[in-house]
PDB file of C-alpha atoms in Angstrom:
ATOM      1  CA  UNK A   1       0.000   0.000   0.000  1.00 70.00           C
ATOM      2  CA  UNK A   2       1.123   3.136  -0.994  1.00 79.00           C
ATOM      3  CA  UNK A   3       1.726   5.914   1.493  1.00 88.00           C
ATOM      4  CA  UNK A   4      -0.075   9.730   1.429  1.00 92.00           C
ATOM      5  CA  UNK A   5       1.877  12.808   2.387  1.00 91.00           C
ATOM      6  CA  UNK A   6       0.127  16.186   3.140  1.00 96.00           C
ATOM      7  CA  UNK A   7       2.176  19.207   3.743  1.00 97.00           C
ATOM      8  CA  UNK A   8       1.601  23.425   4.140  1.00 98.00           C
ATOM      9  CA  UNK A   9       4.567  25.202   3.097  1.00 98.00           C
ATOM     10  CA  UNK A  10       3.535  28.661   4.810  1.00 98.00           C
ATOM     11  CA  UNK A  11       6.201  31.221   3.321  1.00 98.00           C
ATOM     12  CA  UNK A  12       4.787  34.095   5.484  1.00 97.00           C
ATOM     13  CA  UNK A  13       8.236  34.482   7.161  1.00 95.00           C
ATOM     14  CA  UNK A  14      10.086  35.086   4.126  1.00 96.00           C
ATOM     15  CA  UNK A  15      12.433  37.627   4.337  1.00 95.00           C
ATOM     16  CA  UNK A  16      15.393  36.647   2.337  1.00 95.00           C
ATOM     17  CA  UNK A  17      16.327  34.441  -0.587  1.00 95.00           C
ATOM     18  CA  UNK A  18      18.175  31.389   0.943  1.00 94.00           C
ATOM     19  CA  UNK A  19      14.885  31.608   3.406  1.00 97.00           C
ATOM     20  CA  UNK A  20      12.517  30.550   0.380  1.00 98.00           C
ATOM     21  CA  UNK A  21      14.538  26.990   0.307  1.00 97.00           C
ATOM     22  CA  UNK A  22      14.862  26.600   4.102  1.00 97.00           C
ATOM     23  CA  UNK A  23      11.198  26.609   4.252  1.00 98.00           C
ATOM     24  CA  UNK A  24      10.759  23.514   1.265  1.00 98.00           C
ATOM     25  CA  UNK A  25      13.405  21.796   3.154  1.00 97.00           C
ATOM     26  CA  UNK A  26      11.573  22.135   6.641  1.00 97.00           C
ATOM     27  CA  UNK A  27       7.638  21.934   5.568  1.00 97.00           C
ATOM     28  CA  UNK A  28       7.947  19.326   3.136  1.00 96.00           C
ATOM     29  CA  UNK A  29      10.175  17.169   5.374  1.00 95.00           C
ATOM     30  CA  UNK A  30      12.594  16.879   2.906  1.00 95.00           C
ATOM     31  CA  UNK A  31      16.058  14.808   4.498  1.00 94.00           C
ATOM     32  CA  UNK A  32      18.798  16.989   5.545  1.00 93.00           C
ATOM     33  CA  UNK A  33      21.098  16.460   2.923  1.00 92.00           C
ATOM     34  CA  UNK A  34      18.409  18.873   1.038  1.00 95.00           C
ATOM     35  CA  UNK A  35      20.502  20.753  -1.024  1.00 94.00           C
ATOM     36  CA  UNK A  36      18.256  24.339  -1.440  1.00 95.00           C
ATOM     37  CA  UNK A  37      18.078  25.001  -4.869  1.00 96.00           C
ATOM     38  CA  UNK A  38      15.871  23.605  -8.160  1.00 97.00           C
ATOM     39  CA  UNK A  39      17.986  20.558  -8.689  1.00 97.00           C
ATOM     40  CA  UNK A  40      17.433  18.948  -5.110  1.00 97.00           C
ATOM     41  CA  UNK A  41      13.746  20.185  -5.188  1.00 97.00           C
ATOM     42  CA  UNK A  42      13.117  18.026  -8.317  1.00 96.00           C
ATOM     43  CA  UNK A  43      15.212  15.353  -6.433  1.00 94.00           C
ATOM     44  CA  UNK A  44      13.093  14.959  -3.119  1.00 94.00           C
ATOM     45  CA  UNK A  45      10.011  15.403  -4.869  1.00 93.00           C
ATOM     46  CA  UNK A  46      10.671  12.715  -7.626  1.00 89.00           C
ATOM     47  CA  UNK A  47      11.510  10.563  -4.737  1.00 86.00           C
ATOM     48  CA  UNK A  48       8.286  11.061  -2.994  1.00 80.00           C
ATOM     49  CA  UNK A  49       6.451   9.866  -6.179  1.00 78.00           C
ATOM     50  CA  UNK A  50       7.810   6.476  -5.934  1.00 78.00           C
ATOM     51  CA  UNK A  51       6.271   5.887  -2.357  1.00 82.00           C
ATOM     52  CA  UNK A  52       3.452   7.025  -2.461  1.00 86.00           C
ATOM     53  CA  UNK A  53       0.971  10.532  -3.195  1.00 91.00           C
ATOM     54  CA  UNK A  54       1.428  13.677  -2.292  1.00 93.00           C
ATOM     55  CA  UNK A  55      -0.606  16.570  -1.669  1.00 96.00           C
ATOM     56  CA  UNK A  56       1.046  20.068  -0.746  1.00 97.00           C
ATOM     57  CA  UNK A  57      -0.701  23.473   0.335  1.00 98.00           C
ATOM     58  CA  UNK A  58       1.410  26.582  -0.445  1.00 98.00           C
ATOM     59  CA  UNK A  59       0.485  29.633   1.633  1.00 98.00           C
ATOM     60  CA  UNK A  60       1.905  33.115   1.382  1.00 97.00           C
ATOM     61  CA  UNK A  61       3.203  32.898  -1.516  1.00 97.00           C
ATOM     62  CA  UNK A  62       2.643  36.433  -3.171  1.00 96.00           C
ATOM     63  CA  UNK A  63       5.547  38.131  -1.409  1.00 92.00           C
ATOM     64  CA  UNK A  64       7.814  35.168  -2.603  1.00 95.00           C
ATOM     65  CA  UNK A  65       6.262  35.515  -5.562  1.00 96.00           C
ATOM     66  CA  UNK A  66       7.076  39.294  -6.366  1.00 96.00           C
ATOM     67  CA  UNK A  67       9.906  40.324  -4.537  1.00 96.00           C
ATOM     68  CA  UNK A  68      11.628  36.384  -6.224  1.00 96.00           C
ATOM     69  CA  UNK A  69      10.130  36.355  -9.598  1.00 96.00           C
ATOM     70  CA  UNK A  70      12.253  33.768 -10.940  1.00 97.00           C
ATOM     71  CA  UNK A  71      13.037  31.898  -8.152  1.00 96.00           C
ATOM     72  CA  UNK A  72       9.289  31.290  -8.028  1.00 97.00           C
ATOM     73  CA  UNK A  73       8.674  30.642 -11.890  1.00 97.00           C
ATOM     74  CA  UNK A  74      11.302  28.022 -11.384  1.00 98.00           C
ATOM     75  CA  UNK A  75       9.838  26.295  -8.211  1.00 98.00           C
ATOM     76  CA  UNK A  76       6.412  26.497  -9.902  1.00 98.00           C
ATOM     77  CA  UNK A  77       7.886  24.757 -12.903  1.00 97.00           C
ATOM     78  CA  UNK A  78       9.643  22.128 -10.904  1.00 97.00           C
ATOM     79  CA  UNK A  79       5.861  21.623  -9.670  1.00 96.00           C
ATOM     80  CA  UNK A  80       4.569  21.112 -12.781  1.00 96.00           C
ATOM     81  CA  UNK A  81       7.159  19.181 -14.187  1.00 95.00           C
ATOM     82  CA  UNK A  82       6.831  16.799 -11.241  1.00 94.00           C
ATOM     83  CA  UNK A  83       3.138  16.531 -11.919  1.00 93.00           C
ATOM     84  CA  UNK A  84       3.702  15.300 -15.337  1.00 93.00           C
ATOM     85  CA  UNK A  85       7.051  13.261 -14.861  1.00 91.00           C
ATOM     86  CA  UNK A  86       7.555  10.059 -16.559  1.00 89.00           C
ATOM     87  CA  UNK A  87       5.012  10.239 -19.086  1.00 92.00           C
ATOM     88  CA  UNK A  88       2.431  11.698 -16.211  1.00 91.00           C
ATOM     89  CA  UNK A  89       2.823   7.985 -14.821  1.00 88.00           C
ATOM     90  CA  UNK A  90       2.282   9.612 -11.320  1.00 86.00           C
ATOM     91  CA  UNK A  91       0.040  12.802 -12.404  1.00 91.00           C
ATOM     92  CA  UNK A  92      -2.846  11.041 -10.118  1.00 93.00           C
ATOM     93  CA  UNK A  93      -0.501  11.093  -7.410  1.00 92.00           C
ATOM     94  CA  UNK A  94       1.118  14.507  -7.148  1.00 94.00           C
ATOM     95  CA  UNK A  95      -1.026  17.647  -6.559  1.00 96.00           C
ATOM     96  CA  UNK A  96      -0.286  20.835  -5.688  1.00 97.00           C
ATOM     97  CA  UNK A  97      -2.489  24.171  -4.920  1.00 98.00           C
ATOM     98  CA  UNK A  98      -1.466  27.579  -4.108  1.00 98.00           C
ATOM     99  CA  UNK A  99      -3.940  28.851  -1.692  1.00 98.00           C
ATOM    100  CA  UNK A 100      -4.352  32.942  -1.931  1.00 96.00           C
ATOM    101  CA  UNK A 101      -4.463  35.529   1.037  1.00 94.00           C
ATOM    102  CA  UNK A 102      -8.431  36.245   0.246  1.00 95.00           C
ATOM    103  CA  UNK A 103      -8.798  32.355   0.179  1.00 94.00           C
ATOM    104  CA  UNK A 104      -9.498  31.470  -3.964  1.00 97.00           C
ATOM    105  CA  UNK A 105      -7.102  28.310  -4.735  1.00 98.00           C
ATOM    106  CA  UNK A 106      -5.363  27.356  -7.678  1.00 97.00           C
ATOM    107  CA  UNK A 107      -4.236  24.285  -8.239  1.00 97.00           C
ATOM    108  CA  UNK A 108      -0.828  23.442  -9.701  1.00 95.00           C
ATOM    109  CA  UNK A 109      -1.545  21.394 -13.932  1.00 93.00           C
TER     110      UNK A 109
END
């Protein structure tokens, strides 16, 4: 039996750049030889696929979002890329949704 992993990455505390990976690293459990940048994102997630599915919850985002443009195009993209890796073998397993300050969610395709 496969296992399920829920998580809330809550960047609210965000203040500087190496902060945005120390959060991933702490709210998505990920092992401490994390190594905080795109590479080892796509890593730990990838790894999490194999085991079992995953469902994350990203709050507080905007800041992240502005102030880190690319930073967050790039984790977004890792996102997505997860979603669909391996031929979208695990796309029924790996969901992710942004969840705004005034409450709308969007969902991570």
């Amino acid at each position: 039996m496969l296992d399920t992993y829920r998580y809330k990455v809550d960047f609210s505390e965000v203040e500087y750049f190496i902060e945005i990976h120390e959060v991933l690293k702490r709210d998505l459990d990920f092992p401490d030889y994390y190594g905080g940048h795109l590479d080892a994102l796509w890593d730990c997630l990838t790894d999490q696929l194999l085991s079992g599915t995953t469902y994350i919850e990203i709050y507080n985002s905007e800041k992240i979002a502005t102030r880190y443009h690319d930073e967050w195009q790039g984790i977004l993209k890792i996102f997505k890329r997860t979603k669909h890796a391996y031929n979208d073998k695990y796309s029924d397993r790996f969901f992710v949704t942004i969840v705004y300050k005034d409450g709308t969610r969007e969902e991570i395709k």
